[in-house]
Coordinates of C-alpha atoms and ligand atoms in Angstrom, one line a residue:
Chain A
M6 CA 112.3 89.1 94.8
R7 CA 114.5 87.6 97.5
P8 CA 114.9 83.6 97.6
A9 CA 113.7 82.2 100.9
V10 CA 116.1 81.3 103.1
T11 CA 116.1 77.2 103.4
D12 CA 118.6 76.5 106.1
W13 CA 117.6 78.9 108.6
Q14 CA 118.8 77.8 112.6
P15 CA 117.3 79.9 115.4
S16 CA 120.3 81.7 117.2
A17 CA 121.4 80.8 120.5
I18 CA 119.7 84.2 121.7
Q19 CA 116.4 83.4 119.9
L20 CA 116.3 79.8 121.6
E21 CA 116.7 81.2 125.1
R22 CA 113.9 84.1 124.3
E23 CA 111.6 81.1 123.2
S24 CA 112.4 79.0 126.4
Y25 CA 111.6 82.2 128.6
R26 CA 108.6 82.9 126.8
R27 CA 107.3 79.0 127.3
R28 CA 108.1 79.4 131.1
Q29 CA 106.2 82.5 131.4
A30 CA 103.0 81.0 129.4
A31 CA 103.3 77.6 131.8
R32 CA 103.5 79.8 134.9
S33 CA 100.4 81.8 133.8
T34 CA 98.4 79.2 133.3
A35 CA 99.2 77.9 136.9
I36 CA 98.1 80.8 138.4
A37 CA 94.9 81.1 136.5
A38 CA 94.1 78.0 137.4
A39 CA 95.1 78.0 141.1
S40 CA 93.1 81.3 141.6
T41 CA 89.9 80.1 139.5
A42 CA 90.1 77.0 142.2
L43 CA 90.0 79.4 144.8
V44 CA 87.6 81.6 144.0
L45 CA 85.0 78.6 143.2
G46 CA 86.0 77.1 146.3
V47 CA 85.2 80.1 148.4
V48 CA 81.8 81.0 147.0
G49 CA 80.8 77.1 147.1
V50 CA 81.4 77.3 150.7
L51 CA 79.7 80.0 151.5
V52 CA 76.4 79.3 149.6
V53 CA 76.4 75.7 151.4
S54 CA 77.0 77.1 154.5
S55 CA 74.5 79.4 154.6
P56 CA 71.3 78.9 156.9
G57 CA 68.8 78.9 154.0
W58 CA 70.8 76.5 152.3
E59 CA 68.7 73.5 153.0
R60 CA 65.4 74.9 151.8
V61 CA 67.1 76.7 148.4
H62 CA 68.7 73.3 147.6
E63 CA 65.3 71.6 147.9
T64 CA 63.1 73.9 145.8
Y65 CA 65.7 75.1 143.4
F66 CA 68.1 72.1 143.0
D67 CA 66.2 68.9 143.2
W68 CA 67.4 66.6 141.1
D69 CA 64.5 64.3 140.3
K70 CA 62.5 67.6 139.6
A71 CA 65.3 68.7 137.1
V72 CA 64.8 65.0 135.3
D73 CA 61.4 65.1 135.1
S74 CA 60.9 68.3 133.8
F75 CA 63.9 68.4 131.5
P76 CA 62.0 67.1 128.5
A77 CA 59.1 69.4 128.4
V78 CA 61.9 72.6 129.0
L79 CA 63.8 71.1 126.0
A80 CA 60.9 71.0 123.9
G81 CA 60.5 74.8 125.0
L82 CA 63.8 75.7 124.1
W83 CA 63.1 74.5 120.6
M84 CA 60.7 76.9 120.0
N85 CA 62.8 79.5 121.3
V86 CA 65.7 78.6 118.9
K87 CA 62.7 78.9 116.1
I88 CA 61.5 82.2 117.2
M89 CA 65.0 83.2 117.4
V90 CA 65.9 82.0 113.9
V91 CA 62.9 83.6 111.9
S92 CA 63.2 86.7 113.9
A93 CA 66.8 87.1 113.3
I94 CA 66.3 86.8 109.3
A95 CA 63.4 89.3 109.4
I96 CA 65.3 91.8 111.7
V97 CA 68.4 91.7 109.2
V98 CA 66.1 92.7 106.4
V99 CA 64.2 95.4 108.4
S100 CA 66.9 97.0 109.9
L101 CA 69.1 97.0 106.6
T102 CA 66.2 98.5 104.8
I103 CA 65.9 101.2 107.7
A104 CA 69.7 102.0 107.9
V105 CA 69.5 102.6 103.9
M106 CA 66.7 104.6 104.0
R107 CA 68.3 106.7 107.1
T108 CA 71.5 107.0 105.0
T109 CA 70.5 108.3 101.8
R110 CA 71.0 111.7 100.5
G111 CA 69.4 114.0 98.8
P112 CA 65.8 115.9 99.0
I113 CA 63.8 113.2 97.1
A114 CA 64.7 110.9 100.1
F115 CA 63.5 113.2 102.7
P116 CA 60.3 111.2 103.6
L117 CA 62.4 108.1 103.8
R118 CA 64.9 109.7 106.2
L119 CA 61.9 111.0 108.1
L120 CA 60.4 107.5 108.4
G121 CA 63.7 105.8 109.4
T122 CA 64.1 108.2 112.1
V123 CA 60.6 108.1 113.4
Y124 CA 60.6 104.4 113.4
V125 CA 63.9 104.4 115.3
D126 CA 62.8 107.0 118.0
V127 CA 59.7 104.8 118.8
F128 CA 60.9 101.4 118.7
R129 CA 64.1 102.3 120.7
G130 CA 62.2 104.2 123.4
L131 CA 59.6 101.4 124.1
P132 CA 60.6 98.5 126.3
L133 CA 60.5 95.6 124.7
L134 CA 58.2 93.9 127.2
L135 CA 55.7 96.8 126.4
V136 CA 55.8 96.1 123.0
I137 CA 55.0 92.5 123.7
F138 CA 52.1 93.3 125.8
L139 CA 50.6 95.8 123.2
L140 CA 51.2 94.1 120.0
G141 CA 51.3 90.4 121.7
F142 CA 47.2 91.1 122.8
G143 CA 46.2 93.9 120.5
G144 CA 47.8 92.7 117.3
P145 CA 45.4 89.6 117.2
A146 CA 42.5 91.9 118.2
L147 CA 43.1 93.9 115.2
D148 CA 41.8 91.1 113.0
L149 CA 43.9 92.5 110.0
S150 CA 43.1 90.2 107.1
G151 CA 46.2 88.5 105.7
L152 CA 47.8 88.3 109.2
P153 CA 47.7 85.6 111.5
R154 CA 46.0 86.2 114.9
S155 CA 48.3 83.7 116.5
A156 CA 50.4 85.1 119.9
L157 CA 53.2 83.2 118.2
F158 CA 53.1 85.5 115.0
W159 CA 52.6 88.8 116.9
G160 CA 55.3 88.2 119.7
C161 CA 57.8 87.7 116.9
A162 CA 56.6 90.6 115.4
S163 CA 57.2 92.8 118.6
L164 CA 60.9 90.9 118.7
V165 CA 61.5 92.4 115.2
L166 CA 60.1 95.6 115.4
S167 CA 62.1 96.1 118.5
Y168 CA 65.4 94.7 117.7
S169 CA 65.1 96.4 114.2
A170 CA 65.2 99.8 115.8
Y171 CA 68.8 98.9 117.6
V172 CA 70.2 96.9 114.9
A173 CA 69.3 99.5 112.2
E174 CA 71.4 101.8 114.3
V175 CA 74.2 99.5 114.0
F176 CA 74.0 98.8 110.4
R177 CA 74.0 102.9 110.2
A178 CA 77.1 103.3 111.9
G179 CA 78.6 100.6 109.9
I180 CA 77.6 102.3 106.4
E181 CA 79.0 105.9 107.6
S182 CA 82.2 104.2 108.5
V183 CA 83.0 103.6 105.0
H184 CA 85.0 106.4 103.7
Q185 CA 83.4 108.6 101.3
S186 CA 86.4 108.0 98.8
Q187 CA 85.0 104.3 98.7
R188 CA 81.8 105.8 97.0
L189 CA 83.6 107.8 94.8
A190 CA 85.6 105.0 93.4
G191 CA 82.8 103.1 92.7
R192 CA 81.0 106.0 91.2
A193 CA 84.1 106.5 88.9
L194 CA 83.7 103.0 87.6
G195 CA 80.4 104.0 86.4
L196 CA 78.6 102.0 89.0
T197 CA 75.2 103.6 89.8
Y198 CA 74.2 104.8 93.4
A199 CA 72.4 101.5 94.2
Q200 CA 75.2 99.3 93.0
T201 CA 78.0 101.4 94.7
L202 CA 75.9 100.7 97.5
R203 CA 75.4 97.0 97.2
H204 CA 78.8 96.2 96.1
V205 CA 80.8 98.5 97.7
V206 CA 79.4 100.1 100.8
L207 CA 77.2 97.1 102.4
P208 CA 79.9 94.5 102.0
Q209 CA 82.3 96.5 104.1
A210 CA 79.9 98.1 106.4
W211 CA 78.4 94.3 107.2
R212 CA 82.1 93.2 108.0
R213 CA 82.8 95.6 110.2
V214 CA 79.6 95.5 112.2
L215 CA 79.4 91.8 112.5
P216 CA 80.9 91.5 115.8
A217 CA 78.0 94.1 117.2
L218 CA 75.3 92.0 115.2
M219 CA 76.4 88.9 116.6
N220 CA 76.4 90.3 120.3
D221 CA 72.7 91.2 119.4
L222 CA 71.8 88.0 118.4
V223 CA 72.8 86.5 121.7
S224 CA 70.3 89.0 123.2
L225 CA 68.0 88.0 121.1
Q226 CA 68.4 84.3 122.2
K227 CA 67.4 85.4 125.6
D228 CA 64.7 87.9 125.0
S229 CA 62.8 85.2 122.8
G230 CA 61.9 84.0 126.2
L231 CA 59.7 87.2 127.0
I232 CA 57.0 85.7 124.7
A233 CA 56.0 83.5 127.4
V234 CA 54.3 86.2 129.0
L235 CA 51.4 86.0 126.3
G236 CA 50.9 82.3 127.9
T237 CA 49.7 80.6 124.8
V238 CA 53.5 80.4 123.1
I239 CA 55.1 77.3 125.1
D240 CA 58.6 78.2 125.2
A241 CA 61.5 77.2 127.4
I242 CA 60.2 79.7 130.1
R243 CA 56.2 78.8 129.8
A244 CA 57.2 75.5 129.7
A245 CA 59.1 75.8 133.2
Q246 CA 56.5 77.7 134.6
I247 CA 54.2 75.0 133.7
E248 CA 56.1 72.4 135.1
T249 CA 56.7 74.6 138.3
A250 CA 52.9 74.9 138.9
K251 CA 52.5 71.2 139.1
D252 CA 54.2 71.3 142.9
F253 CA 55.5 74.7 143.3
N254 CA 59.2 73.4 143.3
Y255 CA 61.4 76.0 141.2
T256 CA 64.0 73.4 139.7
P257 CA 62.6 73.8 136.0
Y258 CA 63.3 77.6 136.0
V259 CA 67.1 76.5 136.9
V260 CA 66.7 74.0 134.0
A261 CA 65.6 76.8 131.8
G262 CA 68.2 79.0 132.6
F263 CA 70.8 76.4 132.5
L264 CA 69.6 75.4 128.8
F265 CA 69.9 79.2 127.8
I266 CA 73.4 79.5 129.1
C267 CA 74.3 76.4 126.7
L268 CA 72.4 78.0 124.0
T269 CA 74.6 81.2 124.1
V270 CA 77.7 80.3 125.5
P271 CA 78.6 79.1 122.1
M272 CA 77.3 82.1 120.2
A273 CA 79.3 84.2 122.6
R274 CA 82.6 82.3 121.8
L275 CA 81.8 82.5 118.3
T276 CA 81.4 86.4 118.4
D277 CA 84.9 86.5 120.3
W278 CA 86.5 84.5 118.0
Y279 CA 85.1 86.6 115.1
A280 CA 86.1 89.6 116.7
R281 CA 90.0 88.7 117.2
K282 CA 89.8 87.8 113.8
Q283 CA 89.0 90.6 112.4
G284 CA 91.9 92.3 114.6
F285 CA 90.1 93.6 117.8
A286 CA 93.2 92.0 119.9
G287 CA 92.0 91.3 123.4
A288 CA 88.2 91.7 122.7
G289 CA 86.4 89.6 124.9
S290 CA 88.8 86.9 125.0
L291 CA 89.2 84.5 128.0
M292 CA 92.6 84.3 128.6
Chain B
M7 CA 86.5 122.5 78.7
S8 CA 85.3 126.1 78.9
G9 CA 84.9 128.4 81.6
V10 CA 84.7 125.6 84.3
R11 CA 84.0 127.1 87.9
K12 CA 84.2 125.3 91.3
A13 CA 83.9 126.2 94.6
F14 CA 83.7 124.8 98.1
G15 CA 81.7 127.4 100.0
S16 CA 83.7 130.3 99.4
N17 CA 86.9 128.6 98.6
V18 CA 86.7 129.0 94.9
V19 CA 89.2 126.4 93.6
L20 CA 88.5 126.5 89.6
D21 CA 87.5 129.7 88.3
G22 CA 87.0 129.7 84.5
V23 CA 89.3 126.6 83.4
D24 CA 89.5 126.2 79.7
F25 CA 91.8 123.7 77.6
T26 CA 90.8 121.2 75.4
V27 CA 92.0 117.7 75.0
N28 CA 92.0 116.0 71.3
R29 CA 91.4 112.2 70.8
G30 CA 95.0 110.6 71.4
E31 CA 96.5 113.3 73.0
C32 CA 98.1 113.5 76.5
V33 CA 97.6 116.6 78.7
V34 CA 99.4 116.9 81.7
L35 CA 98.1 119.2 84.4
I36 CA 100.9 120.9 86.7
G37 CA 100.2 123.0 89.7
A38 CA 101.1 123.8 93.1
S39 CA 99.3 121.4 95.7
G40 CA 95.9 122.7 96.4
S41 CA 95.7 124.3 93.3
G42 CA 92.8 122.4 91.9
K43 CA 94.4 119.7 90.1
S44 CA 92.4 116.7 91.8
T45 CA 89.1 118.7 91.9
L46 CA 89.3 119.5 87.9
L47 CA 89.7 115.6 87.0
R48 CA 86.7 114.9 89.6
C49 CA 84.4 117.6 87.7
A50 CA 85.6 115.9 84.3
N51 CA 84.7 112.9 85.8
L52 CA 81.2 114.4 87.0
L53 CA 82.0 113.3 90.3
E54 CA 81.6 116.7 91.4
T55 CA 78.9 119.3 90.0
V56 CA 80.4 122.2 88.4
D57 CA 79.1 125.7 89.5
D58 CA 79.5 127.1 86.1
G59 CA 81.1 126.5 82.5
V60 CA 80.7 123.5 80.0
I61 CA 82.5 120.1 79.8
T62 CA 82.6 118.5 76.5
F63 CA 83.1 115.0 76.1
E64 CA 82.8 113.1 72.7
G65 CA 80.4 115.8 71.2
E66 CA 78.3 115.7 74.2
D67 CA 77.9 118.2 76.8
I68 CA 78.1 116.2 79.8
T69 CA 77.4 119.1 82.4
D70 CA 73.7 118.6 81.3
P71 CA 71.9 117.6 84.4
R72 CA 69.7 115.7 82.0
V73 CA 73.0 113.8 81.1
N74 CA 73.2 110.3 82.8
G75 CA 76.3 110.8 84.6
D76 CA 76.8 106.8 85.3
E77 CA 77.0 106.1 81.7
V78 CA 79.4 109.3 81.3
R79 CA 81.8 107.8 84.0
S80 CA 81.5 103.9 82.3
R81 CA 83.1 105.4 79.3
M82 CA 86.0 107.4 81.3
G83 CA 88.4 105.6 83.5
L84 CA 89.6 107.5 86.8
V85 CA 92.7 106.9 89.0
F86 CA 92.6 108.5 92.4
Q87 CA 95.4 109.9 94.0
S88 CA 94.9 107.5 97.1
Y89 CA 94.1 104.7 94.7
N90 CA 90.8 103.9 96.4
L91 CA 90.7 100.5 96.1
F92 CA 88.2 98.1 97.3
P93 CA 89.5 96.5 100.8
H94 CA 86.6 93.6 100.6
L95 CA 87.4 92.4 97.0
T96 CA 90.7 90.6 95.7
V97 CA 93.0 92.3 93.2
L98 CA 91.2 90.6 90.7
G99 CA 87.5 91.5 91.9
N100 CA 88.5 95.2 92.1
V101 CA 89.7 95.0 88.4
T102 CA 86.7 92.8 87.3
L103 CA 83.7 94.9 89.3
A104 CA 82.9 97.5 86.6
L105 CA 83.3 94.8 83.7
R106 CA 80.6 92.5 85.4
K107 CA 78.3 95.1 86.7
V108 CA 78.4 98.0 84.4
H109 CA 79.7 96.4 81.3
G110 CA 77.3 92.9 81.8
V111 CA 80.9 91.2 80.8
A112 CA 80.3 87.3 82.0
A113 CA 82.2 86.4 84.8
A114 CA 84.5 83.8 83.1
E115 CA 85.5 86.3 80.2
A116 CA 85.8 89.2 83.2
E117 CA 88.1 87.0 84.9
Q118 CA 90.3 86.4 81.5
R119 CA 90.5 90.2 80.9
G120 CA 91.4 91.2 84.3
L121 CA 94.2 88.6 84.3
A122 CA 95.4 89.9 81.3
M123 CA 95.5 93.5 82.7
L124 CA 97.1 92.6 85.8
D125 CA 99.9 90.7 83.6
R126 CA 100.3 93.9 81.8
V127 CA 100.9 96.0 85.1
G128 CA 103.0 93.0 86.1
L129 CA 100.6 91.7 89.1
A130 CA 99.3 88.3 87.1
E131 CA 100.5 86.5 90.8
K132 CA 98.9 88.8 93.2
A133 CA 95.3 88.5 91.6
R134 CA 94.1 86.8 94.6
A135 CA 95.6 89.1 97.3
R136 CA 93.7 91.7 98.9
P137 CA 94.7 95.2 98.2
D138 CA 95.6 95.9 101.9
D139 CA 98.2 93.3 101.8
L140 CA 100.0 95.0 98.7
S141 CA 102.9 97.8 98.5
G142 CA 102.0 101.5 97.8
G143 CA 103.5 101.0 94.1
Q144 CA 101.4 97.7 93.9
Q145 CA 98.1 99.3 95.0
Q146 CA 98.8 102.2 92.5
R147 CA 99.3 99.7 89.6
V148 CA 96.0 97.9 90.6
A149 CA 94.3 100.9 90.6
I150 CA 95.5 102.1 86.8
A151 CA 94.6 98.2 86.0
R152 CA 90.9 98.8 87.3
A153 CA 90.0 102.2 85.4
L154 CA 91.9 100.5 82.0
V155 CA 90.0 97.3 81.8
T156 CA 87.0 98.6 80.4
N157 CA 88.9 100.5 77.5
P158 CA 88.0 103.7 78.3
R159 CA 88.0 106.6 76.1
L160 CA 89.6 108.8 78.5
M161 CA 91.8 108.0 81.1
L162 CA 91.9 110.5 84.1
L163 CA 95.0 109.9 86.3
D164 CA 95.8 111.7 89.3
E165 CA 99.3 112.0 90.5
V166 CA 99.6 108.1 89.4
T167 CA 103.4 108.3 90.0
S168 CA 103.7 110.1 93.3
A169 CA 104.1 106.6 95.6
L170 CA 106.4 105.0 93.5
D171 CA 110.1 104.7 93.4
P172 CA 112.2 105.9 90.5
E173 CA 112.2 102.2 88.7
L174 CA 108.3 101.9 89.1
V175 CA 107.9 105.2 88.0
G176 CA 109.9 104.0 84.7
E177 CA 107.6 101.1 84.5
V178 CA 104.5 103.1 84.9
L179 CA 105.5 105.8 82.4
D180 CA 106.4 102.8 80.3
L181 CA 102.7 101.7 80.4
L182 CA 101.4 105.1 79.9
S183 CA 103.6 105.6 76.7
D184 CA 102.3 102.2 75.4
L185 CA 98.6 103.1 76.1
K186 CA 99.5 106.6 74.4
S187 CA 100.6 104.6 71.3
E188 CA 97.3 102.8 71.3
G189 CA 95.6 106.1 70.7
V190 CA 94.2 106.3 74.5
T191 CA 93.4 109.8 75.4
M192 CA 94.9 110.9 78.8
V193 CA 94.7 113.9 81.5
L194 CA 97.1 113.5 84.0
N195 CA 98.5 115.4 86.9
T196 CA 101.8 115.1 88.2
H197 CA 104.6 117.0 90.2
E198 CA 107.0 115.2 88.2
M199 CA 108.3 117.6 85.6
G200 CA 110.7 114.9 84.0
F201 CA 107.6 112.7 83.8
A202 CA 105.4 115.5 82.3
R203 CA 108.2 116.3 79.8
D204 CA 108.2 112.9 78.5
V205 CA 104.8 111.7 78.0
A206 CA 102.6 115.3 77.5
D207 CA 101.7 116.6 74.4
T208 CA 100.5 119.6 76.2
V209 CA 101.5 121.0 79.4
C210 CA 99.0 123.1 81.5
F211 CA 99.7 125.2 84.4
L212 CA 97.1 125.6 86.8
H213 CA 97.1 128.5 89.2
D214 CA 94.3 131.0 90.9
G215 CA 92.0 128.7 89.4
V216 CA 92.8 129.4 86.0
I217 CA 94.6 127.8 83.2
H218 CA 97.9 130.1 83.4
E219 CA 99.9 129.0 80.8
S220 CA 99.8 126.0 78.2
G221 CA 101.8 124.5 75.4
T222 CA 104.1 121.7 74.6
P223 CA 106.7 120.5 77.2
A224 CA 109.4 122.4 75.5
Q225 CA 107.7 125.5 75.8
V226 CA 106.0 125.7 79.5
I227 CA 108.5 123.5 81.3
G228 CA 112.0 124.5 79.4
D229 CA 110.9 128.1 78.7
P230 CA 108.2 129.4 80.7
Q231 CA 106.6 132.8 79.5
Q232 CA 104.6 133.7 82.8
E233 CA 106.4 134.7 86.0
R234 CA 104.0 132.8 88.0
T235 CA 105.2 129.5 86.0
R236 CA 108.7 130.2 86.6
A237 CA 108.2 130.8 90.2
F238 CA 106.7 127.5 90.6
L239 CA 108.8 125.6 88.4
S240 CA 112.1 127.1 90.1
R241 CA 110.3 126.0 93.4
I242 CA 109.8 122.6 92.3
R243 CA 113.3 122.4 91.0
A244 CA 114.9 123.6 94.4
Ligands
ATP3 N1 85.1 117.8 98.9 C1 85.9 119.0 99.4 N2 85.5 120.0 99.9 C2 85.9 121.0 100.1 N3 87.0 121.6 100.1 C3 87.5 120.9 99.0 C4 87.3 119.6 98.8 N4 87.8 118.9 97.7 C5 89.1 119.7 97.5 N5 88.8 121.1 98.4 C6 89.5 122.1 98.4 O1 90.2 122.4 97.2 C7 91.1 122.8 97.0 C8 91.9 122.0 96.0 O2 92.0 120.6 96.1 P1 92.8 119.6 95.1 O3 92.5 118.5 95.8 O4 92.0 119.8 94.0 O5 94.3 120.2 94.9 P2 95.3 119.3 94.0 O6 95.8 120.6 93.1 O7 95.0 118.4 93.5 O8 96.3 119.6 95.3 P3 97.5 118.4 95.1 O9 98.9 118.5 94.6 O10 98.1 118.5 96.8 O11 96.9 117.0 94.9 C9 91.9 122.4 98.2 O12 91.9 124.0 98.8 C10 91.0 121.7 99.0 O13 91.1 121.9 100.3
MG4 MG1 95.4 116.2 94.2

């Protein structure tokens, strides 16, 4: 190995290149700031000068109403977070199972593949809202022994069933993207089919699909709000609905929207960061 | 191995291959690109199911469908032409995976044996690196270490020197000579006749799906009897 060079000094040409790059970077930042200020300013003036602004301002952006309704909506959002976390864990388990079922080869596994395919076809085709209506009201009515009858349980079950169909396809793509030679190498070491899947294929598949999965998680955060249609689960949207019904001022909905954004933005940035770290240059980056 | 036949669709790659490897012996397979050398090793390792013929390993017919292929593979080591290291594991993780998961060796001991093995192939300081961060020759040596660490009864090596510079070829060659003197049985594929001459007890020339000619290196490489073998060797030397 070559010894590390310790007395390296950048040459004049390298110093000049670096100062040029710094000047360029400063210029880009200045242009970005100026154009952002301009666009926001124009949009702001247009909205505020519109004829209906007075009324919209009162019914949607009432500060006192916002402060009043904030605690209730925030408490509702906590419900969304809980729904999201529990559902996300269940989704990973269900969808991984489906994906493994669908990628298993051989005649013995045919029923598994068939079951997986039918499941994905059905739940990818059904609108989520419809599933929530059907299961949220129909599920409790079934009165199955051993299963809770609460709207919360059946609402979460709807999310899990719907999302698992999508996420299973993401996992399946990940599993199939791992080259066959990796499986061969695992088997050559004496690992069984299942061990190869567990220690060789799935870890690689998981890494590849994580950015896509995190994207689905952001989406799940919002869609957890759809459970509000069942009426009995007090999440952020349902709480805003209740607050709004008191005096027909819609500000609580804006509060709920604001809180949802606060919840999803960190998640979205985390996804971008991870995707970049994985080497997808430029993927969703801000600058 | 007798009468082994393997076809991919209508492409008959092996058409009745017969040969025997004795314990502690080193057999070198030579043959043109696409002649089926890699396929033969994969069949011997049961990664491909043969279409006909019998492969006997340690007195057992391993081509019998009732045989547990995973167990048979755990007694062999296969080094792939394209290495096939696991990119999500460190170098040490690659080397110790089979010890831990197949042979039930405790993590600490597996690590120790893995490090010793890596030291032997001259890569102890790369133990924590990822395979993708290594040079081709280094990856090749990790692949050999991964196959060797479980003390397989039979090593199958596919073109283990094709990616190495002459100096490293020498190192790998020394490693293989060491293994041979320890009594490890080996079958290896190569395009390098010098290498074949140095390590082989028996050289087999594979052509048209059969072993065309076999014998000591001096016979097959030095003084080939078959027209085909001569043609192949002269093309390689040219
Ligand atoms: N999985 C496969 N499916 C279909 N055909 C295959 C498969 N594997 C190998 N073959 C074919 O079998 C033939 C022999 O391939 P093989 O890899 O055994 O050759 P080789 O002798 O190892 O060549 P090389 O010296 O280039 O490594 C080739 O014609 C190849 O196209
Ligand atoms: Mg080959």
